[in-house]
PDB file of C-alpha atoms in Angstrom:
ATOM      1  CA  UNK A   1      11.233  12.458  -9.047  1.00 93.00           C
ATOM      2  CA  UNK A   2       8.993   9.931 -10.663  1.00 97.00           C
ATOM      3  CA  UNK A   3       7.391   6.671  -9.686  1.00 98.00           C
ATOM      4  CA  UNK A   4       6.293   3.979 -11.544  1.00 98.00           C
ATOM      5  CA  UNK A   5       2.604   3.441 -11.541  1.00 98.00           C
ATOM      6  CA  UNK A   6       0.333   0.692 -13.099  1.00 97.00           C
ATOM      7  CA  UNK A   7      -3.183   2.320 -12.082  1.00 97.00           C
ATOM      8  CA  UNK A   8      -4.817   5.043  -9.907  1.00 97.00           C
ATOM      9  CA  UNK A   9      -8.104   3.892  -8.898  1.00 96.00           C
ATOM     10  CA  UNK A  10     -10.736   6.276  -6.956  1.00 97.00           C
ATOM     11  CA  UNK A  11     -13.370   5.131  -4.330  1.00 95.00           C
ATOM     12  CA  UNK A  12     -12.241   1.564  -4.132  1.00 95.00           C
ATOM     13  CA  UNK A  13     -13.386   0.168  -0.805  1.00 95.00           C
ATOM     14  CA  UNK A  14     -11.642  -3.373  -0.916  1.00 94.00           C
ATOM     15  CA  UNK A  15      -8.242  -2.053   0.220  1.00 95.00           C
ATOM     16  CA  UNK A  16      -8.656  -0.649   3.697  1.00 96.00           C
ATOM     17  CA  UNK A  17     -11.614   1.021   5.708  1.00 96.00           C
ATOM     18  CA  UNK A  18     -13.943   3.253   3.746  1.00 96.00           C
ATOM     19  CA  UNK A  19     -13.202   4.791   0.287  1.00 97.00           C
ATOM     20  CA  UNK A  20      -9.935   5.186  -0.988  1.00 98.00           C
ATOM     21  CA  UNK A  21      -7.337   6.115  -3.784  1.00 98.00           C
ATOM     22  CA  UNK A  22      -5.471   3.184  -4.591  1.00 97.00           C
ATOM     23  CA  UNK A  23      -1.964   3.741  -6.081  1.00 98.00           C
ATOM     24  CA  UNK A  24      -1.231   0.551  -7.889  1.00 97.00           C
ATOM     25  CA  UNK A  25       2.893   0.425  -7.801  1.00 97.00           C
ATOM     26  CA  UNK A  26       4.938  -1.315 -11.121  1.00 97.00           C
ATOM     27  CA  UNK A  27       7.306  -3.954  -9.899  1.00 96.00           C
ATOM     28  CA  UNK A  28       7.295  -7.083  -7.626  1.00 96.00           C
ATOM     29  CA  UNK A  29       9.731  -9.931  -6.906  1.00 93.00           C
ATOM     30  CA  UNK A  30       7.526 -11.981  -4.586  1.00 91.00           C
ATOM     31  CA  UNK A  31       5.700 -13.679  -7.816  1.00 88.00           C
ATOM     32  CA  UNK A  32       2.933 -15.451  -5.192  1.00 90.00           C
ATOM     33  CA  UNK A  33       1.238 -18.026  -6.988  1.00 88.00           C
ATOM     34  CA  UNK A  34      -2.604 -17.456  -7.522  1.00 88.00           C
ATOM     35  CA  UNK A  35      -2.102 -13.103  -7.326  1.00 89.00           C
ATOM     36  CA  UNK A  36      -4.641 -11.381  -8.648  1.00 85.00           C
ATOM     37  CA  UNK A  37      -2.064  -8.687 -10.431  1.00 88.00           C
ATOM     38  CA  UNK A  38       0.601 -10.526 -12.123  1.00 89.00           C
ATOM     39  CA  UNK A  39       0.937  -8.120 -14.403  1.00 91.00           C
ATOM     40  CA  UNK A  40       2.277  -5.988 -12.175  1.00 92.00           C
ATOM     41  CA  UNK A  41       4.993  -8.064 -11.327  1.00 92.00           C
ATOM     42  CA  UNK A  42       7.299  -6.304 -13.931  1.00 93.00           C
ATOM     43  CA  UNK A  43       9.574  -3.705 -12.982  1.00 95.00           C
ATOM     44  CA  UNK A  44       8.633  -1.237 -15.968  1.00 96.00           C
ATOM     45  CA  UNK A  45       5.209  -1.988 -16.106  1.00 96.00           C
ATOM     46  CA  UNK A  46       2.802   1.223 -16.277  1.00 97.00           C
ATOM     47  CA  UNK A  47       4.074   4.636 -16.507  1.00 97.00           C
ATOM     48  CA  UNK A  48       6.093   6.724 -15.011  1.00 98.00           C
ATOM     49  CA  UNK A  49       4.604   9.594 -12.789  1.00 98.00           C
ATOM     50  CA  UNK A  50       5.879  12.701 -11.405  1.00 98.00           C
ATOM     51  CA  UNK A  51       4.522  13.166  -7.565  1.00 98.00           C
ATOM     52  CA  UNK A  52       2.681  16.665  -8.766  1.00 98.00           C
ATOM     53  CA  UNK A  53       0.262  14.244 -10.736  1.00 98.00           C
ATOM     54  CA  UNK A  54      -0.213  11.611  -8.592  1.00 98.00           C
ATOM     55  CA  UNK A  55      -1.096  14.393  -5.953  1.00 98.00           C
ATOM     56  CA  UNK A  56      -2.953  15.860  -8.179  1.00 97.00           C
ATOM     57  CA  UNK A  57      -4.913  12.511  -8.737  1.00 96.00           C
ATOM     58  CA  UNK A  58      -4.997  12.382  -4.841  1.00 97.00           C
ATOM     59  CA  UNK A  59      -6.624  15.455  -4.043  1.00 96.00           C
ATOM     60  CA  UNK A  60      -8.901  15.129  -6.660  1.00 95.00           C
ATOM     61  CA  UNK A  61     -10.904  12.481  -3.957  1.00 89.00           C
ATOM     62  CA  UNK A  62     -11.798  15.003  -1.357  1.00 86.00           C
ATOM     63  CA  UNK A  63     -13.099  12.296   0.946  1.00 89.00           C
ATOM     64  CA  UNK A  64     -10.972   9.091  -0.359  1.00 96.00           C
ATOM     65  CA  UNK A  65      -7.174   8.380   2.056  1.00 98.00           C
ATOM     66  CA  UNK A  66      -5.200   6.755   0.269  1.00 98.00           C
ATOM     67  CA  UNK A  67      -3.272   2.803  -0.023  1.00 98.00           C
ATOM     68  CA  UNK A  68      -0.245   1.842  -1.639  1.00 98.00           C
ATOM     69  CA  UNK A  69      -0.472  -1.464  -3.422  1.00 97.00           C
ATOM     70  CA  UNK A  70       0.838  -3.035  -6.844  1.00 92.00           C
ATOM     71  CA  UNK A  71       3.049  -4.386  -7.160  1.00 94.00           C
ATOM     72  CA  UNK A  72       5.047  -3.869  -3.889  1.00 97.00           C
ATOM     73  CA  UNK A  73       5.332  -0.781  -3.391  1.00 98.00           C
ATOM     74  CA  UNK A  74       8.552  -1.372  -1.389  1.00 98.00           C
ATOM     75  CA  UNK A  75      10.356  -2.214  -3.970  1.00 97.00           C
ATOM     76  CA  UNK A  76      10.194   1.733  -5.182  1.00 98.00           C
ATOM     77  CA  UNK A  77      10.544   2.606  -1.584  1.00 96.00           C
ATOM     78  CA  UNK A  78      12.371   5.917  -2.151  1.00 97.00           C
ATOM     79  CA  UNK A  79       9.584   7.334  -4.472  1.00 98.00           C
ATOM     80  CA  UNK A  80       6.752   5.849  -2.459  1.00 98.00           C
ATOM     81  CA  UNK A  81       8.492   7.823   0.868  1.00 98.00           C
ATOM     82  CA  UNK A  82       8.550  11.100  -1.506  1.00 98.00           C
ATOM     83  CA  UNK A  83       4.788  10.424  -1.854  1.00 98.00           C
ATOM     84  CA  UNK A  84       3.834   9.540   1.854  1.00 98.00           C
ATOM     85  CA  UNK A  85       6.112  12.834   2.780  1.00 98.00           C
ATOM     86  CA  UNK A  86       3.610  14.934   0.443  1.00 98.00           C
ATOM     87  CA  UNK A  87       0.296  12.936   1.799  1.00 98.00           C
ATOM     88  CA  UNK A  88       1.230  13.389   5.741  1.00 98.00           C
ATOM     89  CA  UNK A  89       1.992  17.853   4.258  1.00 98.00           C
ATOM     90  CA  UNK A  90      -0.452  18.359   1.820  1.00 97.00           C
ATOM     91  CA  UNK A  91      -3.489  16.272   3.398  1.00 97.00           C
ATOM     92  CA  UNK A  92      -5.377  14.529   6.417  1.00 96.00           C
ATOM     93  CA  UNK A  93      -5.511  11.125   4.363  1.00 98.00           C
ATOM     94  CA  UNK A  94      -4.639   8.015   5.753  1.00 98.00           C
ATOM     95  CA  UNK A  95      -2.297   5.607   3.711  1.00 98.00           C
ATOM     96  CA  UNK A  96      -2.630   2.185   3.891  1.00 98.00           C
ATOM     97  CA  UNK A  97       0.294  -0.161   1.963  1.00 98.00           C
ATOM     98  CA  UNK A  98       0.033  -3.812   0.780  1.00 98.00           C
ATOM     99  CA  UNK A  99       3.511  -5.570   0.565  1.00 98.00           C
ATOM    100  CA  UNK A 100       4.982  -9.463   0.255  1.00 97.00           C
ATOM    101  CA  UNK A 101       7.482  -8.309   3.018  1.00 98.00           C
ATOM    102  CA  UNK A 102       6.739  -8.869   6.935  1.00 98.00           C
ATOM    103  CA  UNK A 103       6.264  -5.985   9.044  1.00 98.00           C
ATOM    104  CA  UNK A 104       9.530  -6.904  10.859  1.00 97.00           C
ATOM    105  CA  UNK A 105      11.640  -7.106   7.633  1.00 97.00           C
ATOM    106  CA  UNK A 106      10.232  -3.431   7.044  1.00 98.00           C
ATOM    107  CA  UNK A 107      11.852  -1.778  10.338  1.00 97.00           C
ATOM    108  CA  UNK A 108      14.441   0.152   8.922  1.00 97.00           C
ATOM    109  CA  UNK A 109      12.289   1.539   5.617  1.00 98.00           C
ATOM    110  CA  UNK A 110      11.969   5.092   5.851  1.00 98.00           C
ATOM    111  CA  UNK A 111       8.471   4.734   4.422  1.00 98.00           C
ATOM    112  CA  UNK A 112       6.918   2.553   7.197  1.00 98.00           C
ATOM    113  CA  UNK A 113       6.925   5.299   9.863  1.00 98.00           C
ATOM    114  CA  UNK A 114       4.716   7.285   7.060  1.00 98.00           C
ATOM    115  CA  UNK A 115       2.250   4.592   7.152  1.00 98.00           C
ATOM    116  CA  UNK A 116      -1.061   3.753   9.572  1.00 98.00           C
ATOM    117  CA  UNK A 117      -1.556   0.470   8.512  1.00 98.00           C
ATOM    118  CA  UNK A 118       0.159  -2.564   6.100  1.00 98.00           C
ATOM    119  CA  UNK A 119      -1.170  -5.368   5.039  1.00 98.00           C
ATOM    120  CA  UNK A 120       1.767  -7.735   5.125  1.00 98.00           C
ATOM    121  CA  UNK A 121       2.567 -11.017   4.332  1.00 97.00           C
ATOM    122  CA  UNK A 122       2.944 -12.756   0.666  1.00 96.00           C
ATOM    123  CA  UNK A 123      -0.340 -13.991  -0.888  1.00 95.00           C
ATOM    124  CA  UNK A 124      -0.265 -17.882   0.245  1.00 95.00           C
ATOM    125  CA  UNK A 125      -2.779 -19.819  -2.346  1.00 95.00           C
ATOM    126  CA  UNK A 126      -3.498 -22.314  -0.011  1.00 96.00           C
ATOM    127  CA  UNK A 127      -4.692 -19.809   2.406  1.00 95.00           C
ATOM    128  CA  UNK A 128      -6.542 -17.996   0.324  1.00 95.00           C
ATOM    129  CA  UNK A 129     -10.254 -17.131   1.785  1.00 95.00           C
ATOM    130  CA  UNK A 130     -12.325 -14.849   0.207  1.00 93.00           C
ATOM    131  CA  UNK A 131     -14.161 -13.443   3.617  1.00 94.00           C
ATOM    132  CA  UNK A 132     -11.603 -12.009   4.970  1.00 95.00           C
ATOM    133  CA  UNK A 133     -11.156  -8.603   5.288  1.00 94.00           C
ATOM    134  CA  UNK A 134      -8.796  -6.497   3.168  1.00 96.00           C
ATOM    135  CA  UNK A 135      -6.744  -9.348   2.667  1.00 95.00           C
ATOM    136  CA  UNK A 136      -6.411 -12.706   0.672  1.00 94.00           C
ATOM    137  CA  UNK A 137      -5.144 -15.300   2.639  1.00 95.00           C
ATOM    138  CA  UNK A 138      -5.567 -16.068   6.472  1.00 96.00           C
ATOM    139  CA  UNK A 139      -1.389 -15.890   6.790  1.00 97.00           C
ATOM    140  CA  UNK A 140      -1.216 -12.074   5.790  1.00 97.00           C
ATOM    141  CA  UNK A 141      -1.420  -9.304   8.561  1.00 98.00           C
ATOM    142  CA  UNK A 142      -3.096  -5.802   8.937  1.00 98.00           C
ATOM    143  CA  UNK A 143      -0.710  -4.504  11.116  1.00 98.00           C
ATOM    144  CA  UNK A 144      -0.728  -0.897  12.566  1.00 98.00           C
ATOM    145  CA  UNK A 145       2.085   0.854  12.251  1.00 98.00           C
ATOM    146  CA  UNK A 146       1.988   3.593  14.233  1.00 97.00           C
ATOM    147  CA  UNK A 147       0.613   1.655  17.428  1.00 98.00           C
ATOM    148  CA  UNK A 148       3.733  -1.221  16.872  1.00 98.00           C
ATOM    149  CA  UNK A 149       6.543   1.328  16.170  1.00 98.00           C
ATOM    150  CA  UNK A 150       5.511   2.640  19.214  1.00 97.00           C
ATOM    151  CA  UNK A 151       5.035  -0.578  21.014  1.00 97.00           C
ATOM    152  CA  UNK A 152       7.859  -2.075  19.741  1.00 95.00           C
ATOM    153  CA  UNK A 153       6.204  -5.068  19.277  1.00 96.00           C
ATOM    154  CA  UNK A 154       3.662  -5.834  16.203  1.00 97.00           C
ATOM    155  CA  UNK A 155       0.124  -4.693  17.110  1.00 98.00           C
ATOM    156  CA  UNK A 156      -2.539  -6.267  14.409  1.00 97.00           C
ATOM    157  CA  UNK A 157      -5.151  -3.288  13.394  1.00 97.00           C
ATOM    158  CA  UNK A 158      -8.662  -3.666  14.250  1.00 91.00           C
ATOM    159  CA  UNK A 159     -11.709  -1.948  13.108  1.00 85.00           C
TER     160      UNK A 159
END
């Protein structure tokens, strides 16, 4: 299997708590005026990757967990559950996902249950504030997965 990747970047700490691998997915639909990755908006933009390389890249960061962002990386939601899959086997790493989607649109993915935390929500210009904290505008959500599944109600993450 393969996944379409723009960029792999190590020891980023703007997208989630402490450092992290960010997985930069190919393809979004949501188009949000003002993103800061627009050209990642195409479908076949990047490379393909197999999963052996991008765990490779992965556990190359000892210390780093990891966050899926883009892109969406829901809209390659049956590669990015391969990946998860291999994270929760092959590591202790947390993985973090950005997406344009609401948490409750997200309910039946297979790949949210794989998740501890999304930041959800489409990028809102008018909202945008630069202070906040792993996110760009004050409509989007950190939500935590694991403590809302279990909930069943949406439970926003805190530090």
């Amino acid at each position: 299997m393969t996944i379409r990747i723009i960029d792999i970047l190590h020891d980023t700490t703007v997208d989630g708590p402490g450092f992290r691998t960010s997985i930069y997915a190919a393809g979004c639909k949501h188009a949000c005026v003002g993103c800061h990755n627009p050209q990642s908006w195409p479908m076949d933009a990047g490379r393909d990757y197999t999963l052996d390389e991008v765990m490779e890249e992965i556990k190359s960061d000892n210390f780093a967990n990891v966050t899926f962002t883009g892109g969406d990386p829901f809209y390659q939601q049956e590669a990015f559950t391969e990946l998860a899959k291999r994270i929760r086997k092959e590591t202790n790493k947390t993985i973090w996902a950005y997406t344009g989607f609401l948490f409750e649109e997200l309910l039946d993915s297979p790949l949210l249950p794989l998740l501890d935390a999304i930041v959800d929500g489409p990028f809102v210009l008018a909202e945008r504030d630069t202070e906040l904290l792993f996110k760009g505008s004050k409509n989007q959500r950190i939500v935590d997965v694991k403590a809302s599944l279990e909930s069943g109600k949406t439970v926003i993450w805190t530090r």
